[in-house]
Amino acid sequence: MQTSWEEPPERGRPRRSGADEAILKASRELMFEHGYAGFSMDEVASRAGVGRQSVYRRWPSKAALVVASMTWTFDSPDVFKDTGSFEGDLRAGLAIMRDLYGQSSTDIFGDVYFAMASDSAARELFNRNYVAPRRESLARAIERAIARGELREETDAVIVSDMVSGPFLYRILIGDYELNDSLVNAIVEGVIKVFGTGQTTDVVTPPSGT
Amino acid sequence: MQTSWEEPPERGRPRRSGADEAILKASRELMFEHGYAGFSMDEVASRAGVGRQSVYRRWPSKAALVVASMTWTFDSPDVFKDTGSFEGDLRAGLAIMRDLYGQSSTDIFGDVYFAMASDSAARELFNRNYVAPRRESLARAIERAIARGELREETDAVIVSDMVSGPFLYRILIGDYELNDSLVNAIVEGVIKVFGTGQTTDVVTPPSGT
Amino acid sequence: MQTSWEEPPERGRPRRSGADEAILKASRELMFEHGYAGFSMDEVASRAGVGRQSVYRRWPSKAALVVASMTWTFDSPDVFKDTGSFEGDLRAGLAIMRDLYGQSSTDIFGDVYFAMASDSAARELFNRNYVAPRRESLARAIERAIARGELREETDAVIVSDMVSGPFLYRILIGDYELNDSLVNAIVEGVIKVFGTGQTTDVVTPPSGT
Amino acid sequence: MQTSWEEPPERGRPRRSGADEAILKASRELMFEHGYAGFSMDEVASRAGVGRQSVYRRWPSKAALVVASMTWTFDSPDVFKDTGSFEGDLRAGLAIMRDLYGQSSTDIFGDVYFAMASDSAARELFNRNYVAPRRESLARAIERAIARGELREETDAVIVSDMVSGPFLYRILIGDYELNDSLVNAIVEGVIKVFGTGQTTDVVTPPSGT
DNA sequence: TCGTAATCGAGACGGTACGTCAAGTCTTGAA
DNA sequence: TTCAAGACTTGACGTACCGTCTCGATTACGA
């Protein structure tokens, strides 16, 4: 996965290997300890054992670094893997998301969305490295489902994406409620009832739960 | 609607009438122009034609002011009004939300959620003045629907809230897509198919639209 | 003596009295300890017990502060006092300059001239507060001397100024030699022989010495 | 004239011929354009079409390079040539200095003196390559004048040097006035009246001018 | 009518972080 | 060993802005 915003040049002294990762790691630690505010580039650099300029060489701003480090932390390349049925794919993906977000504090995500919103370089990084892969993973699952006859041909992948990820995001950002199976079930049921053909594959999907 | 965090004292020179509103308005303008970053208390004060202390006298921090001003801007007390049928209530409410958020830039909301995340006083204010009224409005619509026999008795208002607001928020924060009727239709259909009894009232609900 | 570059405004909270002086003093200390390089605004502020912004509020740049503090340190309002004869005035002034510069390290002056040269605000400050008063003091002494008949009417004050201060400056900046009486004598003799009328007042001037 | 601080080694790839000069030239250009501040080794290197290390291989520090380049620029080996009379020698030398410094901006010299003050290696270089040759040239002129009977035997060359160069330096650093013939005349007259024997050679010295 | 109390605009205050810049050193592959 | 290129650490610069404090002036109410 590519993390920094720009390719390093090919001539001159090569970048110190491992520095990227050290910075991302230090950045993550500080995010979990102090959040976006109370997180300083100085501190990141010194924890990563790196000069400050080396941080700015890789990411153009604090916001971009934060987004990159969170993207790197919550990365999971193919969320909606092929389990044999669309409902299975969906449940597997939602389980991953639940485990990923469920264990973290709410504040982190507000901070990430803030960083994203307030910096265009950060936004681009976030869309490229985080949102796009998830959308594509879901789009592939939808294509498989259409091929299997589980979903209707005109199924709008963008809307499905909104219906799947939206409630999660909303509960994380706003809710005082945990990410539980009831929510997952409602989401799965909603998507399938709205876009489904009524036909399911013979892979028996469990009625609830991970 | 109450905006500032604390009641003014009753003795001494009374507060300048109109100052609250001038500050909120200046605050809103700056949010729309520059977002949370690139928004300074100094600028707010000078735009509102007010000393800086007068701002801090009314709101304890930048985050609190931002939340207050956004709450004030996007206020709409009873979103899900009684139209005679649950589907009608839902569509009416979603239409309000679509019109409200649809016209704003994406960035504003990331910023508001950040302000919320980074300041517990602000979060309380936001939940009290913004989220709670919407949830209660939806809860009342759900109760009406249960009474009419449109939704099942065990319908979980929190999950419905997540399913309704979540996709909107997601599309606003992430999406490059507009808030359109397809999304509204999918949300309505999803909620009704998951929690509905199959029975509808004889009030004809329009197939789409505002 | 006015030290900072601009008058403080008359409204709002007044500037902390004594802060100017504390900053100049801290600045002087650091100059004598470390010179211009190895002198940081941060250190000045912290030594003066003052926020950094309070320093920049008073002087627009490091260079301006250094010049101001040196000007303040080496201030001596009326160098060429009236002693009754031009030669006396000149010797008195040169004695002051010798004592002032003779005891300091060479480097300080290089630094001051550098700061002056590299910053126009600093240059203006230096000219206004340091060079001009000395020139005027000398100009007055010359006028007295012309009135007494000691110097010719067409005596050019600027050239006299160059002939008096120049050799001092040169020896301070370049020379490895101390500021001694031989130099003072030569300067005095030179000026009087070039611009004098040949007539002296009856105040007997000693042939050499302080 | 030797410019760099150390002899190149004799083995390995030989240094690129012309690089020394290219660096000095780039250095001079930048000094005239931006002064000491706003002059960076990076910029020097890139203007000279040279790697940064190649600059540091030749001069140990920025200060040393600046002094070297200024020395190289204002080089004029034998300033006070033998014209047949002391006054002639003096006038010839002062004319050279006037032409040399008169055309430059004031700031350059403050900067050079600073570079000198802040770096002992640079100071040594400056004294060796710039100040010393001028002093020796003047000292030779003085010896010739003593031999001719124009100056008294006990004439102190150091003081003469101060009296000659000081006013020039002072006017360059401080003055807002140009280097003109009045100053030159006053200097010449001063030196001759203070240290002269009263006797002049029969070489007619022109009353003023280059 | 006067004092008390809280307001007002203005702006200084200490503090903290930002992002930039430059110095001088180190490391690459190629010559 | 040099070369050009460019990474590296270090540290200061000047700016911005937060939230607090302080000034003189103003405005109400109550004794």
PDB file of N, CA, C and O in Angstrom, chain B residues 19-51:
ATOM      1  N   ALA B  19     -26.403  40.564  19.776  1.00  0.00           N
ATOM      2  CA  ALA B  19     -24.998  40.161  19.662  1.00  0.00           C
ATOM      3  C   ALA B  19     -24.896  38.655  19.454  1.00  0.00           C
ATOM      4  O   ALA B  19     -24.122  38.180  18.614  1.00  0.00           O
ATOM      5  N   ASP B  20     -25.709  37.891  20.201  1.00  0.00           N
ATOM      6  CA  ASP B  20     -25.701  36.433  20.027  1.00  0.00           C
ATOM      7  C   ASP B  20     -25.860  36.082  18.563  1.00  0.00           C
ATOM      8  O   ASP B  20     -25.071  35.317  17.999  1.00  0.00           O
ATOM      9  N   GLU B  21     -26.866  36.655  17.994  1.00  0.00           N
ATOM     10  CA  GLU B  21     -27.183  36.299  16.624  1.00  0.00           C
ATOM     11  C   GLU B  21     -26.090  36.754  15.655  1.00  0.00           C
ATOM     12  O   GLU B  21     -25.746  36.041  14.708  1.00  0.00           O
ATOM     13  N   ALA B  22     -25.571  37.945  15.904  1.00  0.00           N
ATOM     14  CA  ALA B  22     -24.507  38.451  15.028  1.00  0.00           C
ATOM     15  C   ALA B  22     -23.312  37.511  15.059  1.00  0.00           C
ATOM     16  O   ALA B  22     -22.684  37.231  14.023  1.00  0.00           O
ATOM     17  N   ILE B  23     -23.016  36.998  16.257  1.00  0.00           N
ATOM     18  CA  ILE B  23     -21.866  36.097  16.383  1.00  0.00           C
ATOM     19  C   ILE B  23     -22.140  34.778  15.665  1.00  0.00           C
ATOM     20  O   ILE B  23     -21.298  34.276  14.922  1.00  0.00           O
ATOM     21  N   LEU B  24     -23.331  34.246  15.886  1.00  0.00           N
ATOM     22  CA  LEU B  24     -23.669  32.990  15.213  1.00  0.00           C
ATOM     23  C   LEU B  24     -23.616  33.147  13.698  1.00  0.00           C
ATOM     24  O   LEU B  24     -23.137  32.260  12.988  1.00  0.00           O
ATOM     25  N   LYS B  25     -24.082  34.267  13.244  1.00  0.00           N
ATOM     26  CA  LYS B  25     -24.119  34.494  11.805  1.00  0.00           C
ATOM     27  C   LYS B  25     -22.704  34.614  11.237  1.00  0.00           C
ATOM     28  O   LYS B  25     -22.376  34.015  10.208  1.00  0.00           O
ATOM     29  N   ALA B  26     -21.877  35.399  11.937  1.00  0.00           N
ATOM     30  CA  ALA B  26     -20.491  35.540  11.492  1.00  0.00           C
ATOM     31  C   ALA B  26     -19.809  34.182  11.496  1.00  0.00           C
ATOM     32  O   ALA B  26     -19.056  33.827  10.578  1.00  0.00           O
ATOM     33  N   SER B  27     -20.114  33.421  12.522  1.00  0.00           N
ATOM     34  CA  SER B  27     -19.529  32.102  12.668  1.00  0.00           C
ATOM     35  C   SER B  27     -19.934  31.203  11.504  1.00  0.00           C
ATOM     36  O   SER B  27     -19.091  30.518  10.901  1.00  0.00           O
ATOM     37  N   ARG B  28     -21.197  31.230  11.179  1.00  0.00           N
ATOM     38  CA  ARG B  28     -21.679  30.427  10.059  1.00  0.00           C
ATOM     39  C   ARG B  28     -21.005  30.842   8.750  1.00  0.00           C
ATOM     40  O   ARG B  28     -20.529  29.997   7.985  1.00  0.00           O
ATOM     41  N   GLU B  29     -20.949  32.136   8.528  1.00  0.00           N
ATOM     42  CA  GLU B  29     -20.298  32.608   7.308  1.00  0.00           C
ATOM     43  C   GLU B  29     -18.879  32.072   7.177  1.00  0.00           C
ATOM     44  O   GLU B  29     -18.464  31.589   6.127  1.00  0.00           O
ATOM     45  N   LEU B  30     -18.156  32.179   8.274  1.00  0.00           N
ATOM     46  CA  LEU B  30     -16.758  31.748   8.229  1.00  0.00           C
ATOM     47  C   LEU B  30     -16.640  30.246   8.031  1.00  0.00           C
ATOM     48  O   LEU B  30     -15.735  29.772   7.349  1.00  0.00           O
ATOM     49  N   MET B  31     -17.551  29.497   8.636  1.00  0.00           N
ATOM     50  CA  MET B  31     -17.531  28.052   8.423  1.00  0.00           C
ATOM     51  C   MET B  31     -17.743  27.729   6.948  1.00  0.00           C
ATOM     52  O   MET B  31     -17.053  26.894   6.379  1.00  0.00           O
ATOM     53  N   PHE B  32     -18.686  28.424   6.336  1.00  0.00           N
ATOM     54  CA  PHE B  32     -18.954  28.131   4.934  1.00  0.00           C
ATOM     55  C   PHE B  32     -17.823  28.611   4.029  1.00  0.00           C
ATOM     56  O   PHE B  32     -17.563  28.033   2.980  1.00  0.00           O
ATOM     57  N   GLU B  33     -17.164  29.658   4.462  1.00  0.00           N
ATOM     58  CA  GLU B  33     -16.073  30.164   3.622  1.00  0.00           C
ATOM     59  C   GLU B  33     -14.779  29.382   3.805  1.00  0.00           C
ATOM     60  O   GLU B  33     -14.080  29.086   2.846  1.00  0.00           O
ATOM     61  N   HIS B  34     -14.443  29.105   5.062  1.00  0.00           N
ATOM     62  CA  HIS B  34     -13.103  28.563   5.304  1.00  0.00           C
ATOM     63  C   HIS B  34     -13.078  27.227   6.028  1.00  0.00           C
ATOM     64  O   HIS B  34     -12.017  26.634   6.169  1.00  0.00           O
ATOM     65  N   GLY B  35     -14.214  26.776   6.538  1.00  0.00           N
ATOM     66  CA  GLY B  35     -14.190  25.548   7.330  1.00  0.00           C
ATOM     67  C   GLY B  35     -13.652  25.793   8.727  1.00  0.00           C
ATOM     68  O   GLY B  35     -13.339  26.933   9.098  1.00  0.00           O
ATOM     69  N   TYR B  36     -13.543  24.722   9.463  1.00  0.00           N
ATOM     70  CA  TYR B  36     -13.152  24.838  10.868  1.00  0.00           C
ATOM     71  C   TYR B  36     -11.736  25.380  11.004  1.00  0.00           C
ATOM     72  O   TYR B  36     -11.466  26.288  11.768  1.00  0.00           O
ATOM     73  N   ALA B  37     -10.831  24.761  10.285  1.00  0.00           N
ATOM     74  CA  ALA B  37      -9.507  25.367  10.191  1.00  0.00           C
ATOM     75  C   ALA B  37      -9.687  26.616   9.334  1.00  0.00           C
ATOM     76  O   ALA B  37     -10.570  26.678   8.496  1.00  0.00           O
ATOM     77  N   GLY B  38      -8.863  27.598   9.548  1.00  0.00           N
ATOM     78  CA  GLY B  38      -9.073  28.845   8.819  1.00  0.00           C
ATOM     79  C   GLY B  38     -10.320  29.554   9.266  1.00  0.00           C
ATOM     80  O   GLY B  38     -11.016  30.186   8.474  1.00  0.00           O
ATOM     81  N   PHE B  39     -10.604  29.401  10.526  1.00  0.00           N
ATOM     82  CA  PHE B  39     -11.737  30.059  11.175  1.00  0.00           C
ATOM     83  C   PHE B  39     -11.183  30.494  12.505  1.00  0.00           C
ATOM     84  O   PHE B  39     -10.749  29.652  13.292  1.00  0.00           O
ATOM     85  N   SER B  40     -11.148  31.766  12.760  1.00  0.00           N
ATOM     86  CA  SER B  40     -10.550  32.190  14.023  1.00  0.00           C
ATOM     87  C   SER B  40     -11.519  33.030  14.838  1.00  0.00           C
ATOM     88  O   SER B  40     -12.359  33.746  14.284  1.00  0.00           O
ATOM     89  N   MET B  41     -11.407  32.908  16.112  1.00  0.00           N
ATOM     90  CA  MET B  41     -12.283  33.637  17.019  1.00  0.00           C
ATOM     91  C   MET B  41     -12.132  35.146  16.810  1.00  0.00           C
ATOM     92  O   MET B  41     -13.088  35.901  16.949  1.00  0.00           O
ATOM     93  N   ASP B  42     -10.934  35.536  16.514  1.00  0.00           N
ATOM     94  CA  ASP B  42     -10.661  36.927  16.188  1.00  0.00           C
ATOM     95  C   ASP B  42     -11.528  37.402  15.035  1.00  0.00           C
ATOM     96  O   ASP B  42     -12.170  38.448  15.098  1.00  0.00           O
ATOM     97  N   GLU B  43     -11.494  36.622  13.989  1.00  0.00           N
ATOM     98  CA  GLU B  43     -12.253  36.979  12.792  1.00  0.00           C
ATOM     99  C   GLU B  43     -13.746  36.997  13.081  1.00  0.00           C
ATOM    100  O   GLU B  43     -14.467  37.899  12.639  1.00  0.00           O
ATOM    101  N   VAL B  44     -14.213  35.988  13.803  1.00  0.00           N
ATOM    102  CA  VAL B  44     -15.626  35.961  14.163  1.00  0.00           C
ATOM    103  C   VAL B  44     -16.001  37.243  14.891  1.00  0.00           C
ATOM    104  O   VAL B  44     -16.974  37.918  14.534  1.00  0.00           O
ATOM    105  N   ALA B  45     -15.208  37.578  15.892  1.00  0.00           N
ATOM    106  CA  ALA B  45     -15.517  38.758  16.700  1.00  0.00           C
ATOM    107  C   ALA B  45     -15.550  40.000  15.828  1.00  0.00           C
ATOM    108  O   ALA B  45     -16.472  40.814  15.912  1.00  0.00           O
ATOM    109  N   SER B  46     -14.536  40.128  14.965  1.00  0.00           N
ATOM    110  CA  SER B  46     -14.485  41.378  14.218  1.00  0.00           C
ATOM    111  C   SER B  46     -15.604  41.443  13.180  1.00  0.00           C
ATOM    112  O   SER B  46     -16.163  42.496  12.932  1.00  0.00           O
ATOM    113  N   ARG B  47     -15.969  40.302  12.607  1.00  0.00           N
ATOM    114  CA  ARG B  47     -17.086  40.311  11.668  1.00  0.00           C
ATOM    115  C   ARG B  47     -18.397  40.633  12.362  1.00  0.00           C
ATOM    116  O   ARG B  47     -19.286  41.260  11.783  1.00  0.00           O
ATOM    117  N   ALA B  48     -18.516  40.143  13.593  1.00  0.00           N
ATOM    118  CA  ALA B  48     -19.766  40.377  14.305  1.00  0.00           C
ATOM    119  C   ALA B  48     -19.771  41.774  14.917  1.00  0.00           C
ATOM    120  O   ALA B  48     -20.763  42.197  15.499  1.00  0.00           O
ATOM    121  N   GLY B  49     -18.644  42.474  14.800  1.00  0.00           N
ATOM    122  CA  GLY B  49     -18.557  43.817  15.358  1.00  0.00           C
ATOM    123  C   GLY B  49     -18.616  43.799  16.866  1.00  0.00           C
ATOM    124  O   GLY B  49     -19.307  44.588  17.500  1.00  0.00           O
ATOM    125  N   VAL B  50     -17.828  42.925  17.437  1.00  0.00           N
ATOM    126  CA  VAL B  50     -17.951  42.586  18.842  1.00  0.00           C
ATOM    127  C   VAL B  50     -16.558  42.342  19.389  1.00  0.00           C
ATOM    128  O   VAL B  50     -15.666  41.952  18.644  1.00  0.00           O
ATOM    129  N   GLY B  51     -16.341  42.607  20.649  1.00  0.00           N
ATOM    130  CA  GLY B  51     -15.049  42.289  21.241  1.00  0.00           C
ATOM    131  C   GLY B  51     -14.900  40.793  21.413  1.00  0.00           C
ATOM    132  O   GLY B  51     -15.892  40.066  21.463  1.00  0.00           O
TER     133      GLY B  51
END
